[in-house]
């Protein structure tokens, strides 16, 4: 009976369940762009004692007339489900055999089912909090694990789910250069495969921080993947059927970013020197597709203005910029946001626009007892 339910569930399509006067806008064409991207709303959801404000995996899911926010809870080892309209947590999902969240890729599917990549590399499909199916990693995936913090959410194209897999070797190891960076799971066949996506040559020939290892990816209107690396501005278009990159775009460089210099000292034992490097270095963080407007958003962490602030995390202190790109990945505009305000790992898109978390620990207004989001609306 469970097998029948599983086959039915995987056949369904995904249901991916105050203006700031200090904001600076850098126009790429005319002054009319000044009003194209603005903060138009905020949402605050109170948290209980066992709930957690920080998450690397969150999704908005529509179900009937309601909308839900699914979030990994790193403290409670659960996936917490909040009603987006009533601002109330409705349930917490836990799964036997899944040791913890906060590093695993998670993707809600239609019909209250959910896909999880475990720390051991297994792919699990569950119905609510009951496991329906578990797939061990294939031979080619034996060295692929979801053990590390995974800031980029899975992407579903037809019956395949694509997931970033963090490196499990050091950059100096020979296998680092040729390791696959994205794996896919087929919901119909339950098969896994790795994609022909690897680090660019310049990356493997220089010394970089593990904070710069992750690549960001999204899908476009043609069911292709669009991805980028944190250490360079190029965007790459990947054809799923051909298993190859079919285009490289150099049309989305931030006006606030000069050359990104490798960490040539390669001295990761000197924590002070290491954090100083991170704080002085920009990173191209996330490429996000907005299917409702057929545009992309690109988030960029900029060098901090407090590079001497002890060993505090770069993400906590860094200013952020948002680029808006057209359907061909050409930059329309770029907006620089205040430092210490937004979490570049916590975002999602709805019909209203791009929501970014304001739960940044470095902000003076930070409140760990509340989930807080700001809505950026792009007026096309």
JSON list of N, CA and C in Angstrom, two decimals, residues 323-348:
[
{"chain": "A", "resi": 323, "resn": "UNK", "atom": "N", "xyz": [21.08, 42.23, -7.37]},
{"chain": "A", "resi": 323, "resn": "UNK", "atom": "CA", "xyz": [20.97, 42.54, -8.79]},
{"chain": "A", "resi": 323, "resn": "UNK", "atom": "C", "xyz": [19.68, 41.94, -9.33]},
{"chain": "A", "resi": 324, "resn": "UNK", "atom": "N", "xyz": [19.05, 42.64, -10.27]},
{"chain": "A", "resi": 324, "resn": "UNK", "atom": "CA", "xyz": [17.92, 42.10, -11.01]},
{"chain": "A", "resi": 324, "resn": "UNK", "atom": "C", "xyz": [18.39, 41.88, -12.44]},
{"chain": "A", "resi": 325, "resn": "UNK", "atom": "N", "xyz": [18.18, 40.65, -12.95]},
{"chain": "A", "resi": 325, "resn": "UNK", "atom": "CA", "xyz": [18.60, 40.28, -14.30]},
{"chain": "A", "resi": 325, "resn": "UNK", "atom": "C", "xyz": [17.38, 39.94, -15.14]},
{"chain": "A", "resi": 326, "resn": "UNK", "atom": "N", "xyz": [17.44, 40.21, -16.43]},
{"chain": "A", "resi": 326, "resn": "UNK", "atom": "CA", "xyz": [16.32, 39.85, -17.30]},
{"chain": "A", "resi": 326, "resn": "UNK", "atom": "C", "xyz": [16.39, 38.37, -17.66]},
{"chain": "A", "resi": 327, "resn": "UNK", "atom": "N", "xyz": [15.47, 37.91, -18.51]},
{"chain": "A", "resi": 327, "resn": "UNK", "atom": "CA", "xyz": [15.39, 36.48, -18.83]},
{"chain": "A", "resi": 327, "resn": "UNK", "atom": "C", "xyz": [16.64, 35.97, -19.53]},
{"chain": "A", "resi": 328, "resn": "UNK", "atom": "N", "xyz": [17.44, 36.87, -20.12]},
{"chain": "A", "resi": 328, "resn": "UNK", "atom": "CA", "xyz": [18.68, 36.49, -20.79]},
{"chain": "A", "resi": 328, "resn": "UNK", "atom": "C", "xyz": [19.91, 36.71, -19.92]},
{"chain": "A", "resi": 329, "resn": "UNK", "atom": "N", "xyz": [19.68, 36.94, -18.62]},
{"chain": "A", "resi": 329, "resn": "UNK", "atom": "CA", "xyz": [20.74, 37.12, -17.64]},
{"chain": "A", "resi": 329, "resn": "UNK", "atom": "C", "xyz": [21.53, 38.41, -17.83]},
{"chain": "A", "resi": 330, "resn": "UNK", "atom": "N", "xyz": [20.88, 39.41, -18.43]},
{"chain": "A", "resi": 330, "resn": "UNK", "atom": "CA", "xyz": [21.46, 40.73, -18.54]},
{"chain": "A", "resi": 330, "resn": "UNK", "atom": "C", "xyz": [21.01, 41.56, -17.34]},
{"chain": "A", "resi": 331, "resn": "UNK", "atom": "N", "xyz": [21.94, 42.31, -16.75]},
{"chain": "A", "resi": 331, "resn": "UNK", "atom": "CA", "xyz": [21.61, 43.08, -15.55]},
{"chain": "A", "resi": 331, "resn": "UNK", "atom": "C", "xyz": [20.72, 44.27, -15.88]},
{"chain": "A", "resi": 332, "resn": "UNK", "atom": "N", "xyz": [19.63, 44.38, -15.12]},
{"chain": "A", "resi": 332, "resn": "UNK", "atom": "CA", "xyz": [18.71, 45.51, -15.25]},
{"chain": "A", "resi": 332, "resn": "UNK", "atom": "C", "xyz": [19.08, 46.61, -14.26]},
{"chain": "A", "resi": 333, "resn": "UNK", "atom": "N", "xyz": [19.36, 46.20, -13.03]},
{"chain": "A", "resi": 333, "resn": "UNK", "atom": "CA", "xyz": [19.68, 47.16, -11.99]},
{"chain": "A", "resi": 333, "resn": "UNK", "atom": "C", "xyz": [20.38, 46.46, -10.84]},
{"chain": "A", "resi": 334, "resn": "UNK", "atom": "N", "xyz": [20.91, 47.25, -9.92]},
{"chain": "A", "resi": 334, "resn": "UNK", "atom": "CA", "xyz": [21.56, 46.72, -8.72]},
{"chain": "A", "resi": 334, "resn": "UNK", "atom": "C", "xyz": [21.28, 47.66, -7.56]},
{"chain": "A", "resi": 335, "resn": "UNK", "atom": "N", "xyz": [20.93, 47.07, -6.42]},
{"chain": "A", "resi": 335, "resn": "UNK", "atom": "CA", "xyz": [20.60, 47.84, -5.23]},
{"chain": "A", "resi": 335, "resn": "UNK", "atom": "C", "xyz": [21.49, 47.39, -4.08]},
{"chain": "A", "resi": 336, "resn": "UNK", "atom": "N", "xyz": [22.19, 48.33, -3.46]},
{"chain": "A", "resi": 336, "resn": "UNK", "atom": "CA", "xyz": [23.05, 48.01, -2.33]},
{"chain": "A", "resi": 336, "resn": "UNK", "atom": "C", "xyz": [22.27, 48.22, -1.04]},
{"chain": "A", "resi": 337, "resn": "UNK", "atom": "N", "xyz": [22.29, 47.19, -0.18]},
{"chain": "A", "resi": 337, "resn": "UNK", "atom": "CA", "xyz": [21.52, 47.23, 1.07]},
{"chain": "A", "resi": 337, "resn": "UNK", "atom": "C", "xyz": [22.44, 47.55, 2.23]},
{"chain": "A", "resi": 338, "resn": "UNK", "atom": "N", "xyz": [21.87, 48.02, 3.34]},
{"chain": "A", "resi": 338, "resn": "UNK", "atom": "CA", "xyz": [22.70, 48.34, 4.51]},
{"chain": "A", "resi": 338, "resn": "UNK", "atom": "C", "xyz": [23.40, 47.10, 5.05]},
{"chain": "A", "resi": 339, "resn": "UNK", "atom": "N", "xyz": [24.57, 47.31, 5.65]},
{"chain": "A", "resi": 339, "resn": "UNK", "atom": "CA", "xyz": [25.28, 46.17, 6.22]},
{"chain": "A", "resi": 339, "resn": "UNK", "atom": "C", "xyz": [24.59, 45.68, 7.50]},
{"chain": "A", "resi": 340, "resn": "UNK", "atom": "N", "xyz": [24.90, 44.43, 7.86]},
{"chain": "A", "resi": 340, "resn": "UNK", "atom": "CA", "xyz": [24.40, 43.80, 9.09]},
{"chain": "A", "resi": 340, "resn": "UNK", "atom": "C", "xyz": [22.87, 43.76, 9.17]},
{"chain": "A", "resi": 341, "resn": "UNK", "atom": "N", "xyz": [22.20, 43.57, 8.05]},
{"chain": "A", "resi": 341, "resn": "UNK", "atom": "CA", "xyz": [20.74, 43.61, 8.07]},
{"chain": "A", "resi": 341, "resn": "UNK", "atom": "C", "xyz": [20.11, 42.30, 7.59]},
{"chain": "A", "resi": 342, "resn": "UNK", "atom": "N", "xyz": [20.64, 41.69, 6.52]},
{"chain": "A", "resi": 342, "resn": "UNK", "atom": "CA", "xyz": [19.96, 40.57, 5.88]},
{"chain": "A", "resi": 342, "resn": "UNK", "atom": "C", "xyz": [20.80, 39.30, 5.93]},
{"chain": "A", "resi": 343, "resn": "UNK", "atom": "N", "xyz": [20.10, 38.15, 5.93]},
{"chain": "A", "resi": 343, "resn": "UNK", "atom": "CA", "xyz": [20.75, 36.85, 5.91]},
{"chain": "A", "resi": 343, "resn": "UNK", "atom": "C", "xyz": [20.76, 36.33, 4.47]},
{"chain": "A", "resi": 344, "resn": "UNK", "atom": "N", "xyz": [21.93, 36.25, 3.83]},
{"chain": "A", "resi": 344, "resn": "UNK", "atom": "CA", "xyz": [21.98, 35.86, 2.41]},
{"chain": "A", "resi": 344, "resn": "UNK", "atom": "C", "xyz": [21.67, 34.39, 2.17]},
{"chain": "A", "resi": 345, "resn": "UNK", "atom": "N", "xyz": [21.51, 33.59, 3.23]},
{"chain": "A", "resi": 345, "resn": "UNK", "atom": "CA", "xyz": [21.19, 32.18, 3.07]},
{"chain": "A", "resi": 345, "resn": "UNK", "atom": "C", "xyz": [19.69, 31.89, 3.20]},
{"chain": "A", "resi": 346, "resn": "UNK", "atom": "N", "xyz": [18.92, 32.86, 3.62]},
{"chain": "A", "resi": 346, "resn": "UNK", "atom": "CA", "xyz": [17.52, 32.62, 4.00]},
{"chain": "A", "resi": 346, "resn": "UNK", "atom": "C", "xyz": [16.61, 33.48, 3.14]},
{"chain": "A", "resi": 347, "resn": "UNK", "atom": "N", "xyz": [16.04, 32.91, 2.09]},
{"chain": "A", "resi": 347, "resn": "UNK", "atom": "CA", "xyz": [15.22, 33.68, 1.15]},
{"chain": "A", "resi": 347, "resn": "UNK", "atom": "C", "xyz": [14.28, 32.74, 0.39]},
{"chain": "A", "resi": 348, "resn": "UNK", "atom": "N", "xyz": [13.27, 33.30, -0.24]},
{"chain": "A", "resi": 348, "resn": "UNK", "atom": "CA", "xyz": [12.39, 32.56, -1.14]},
{"chain": "A", "resi": 348, "resn": "UNK", "atom": "C", "xyz": [11.59, 33.57, -1.95]}
]
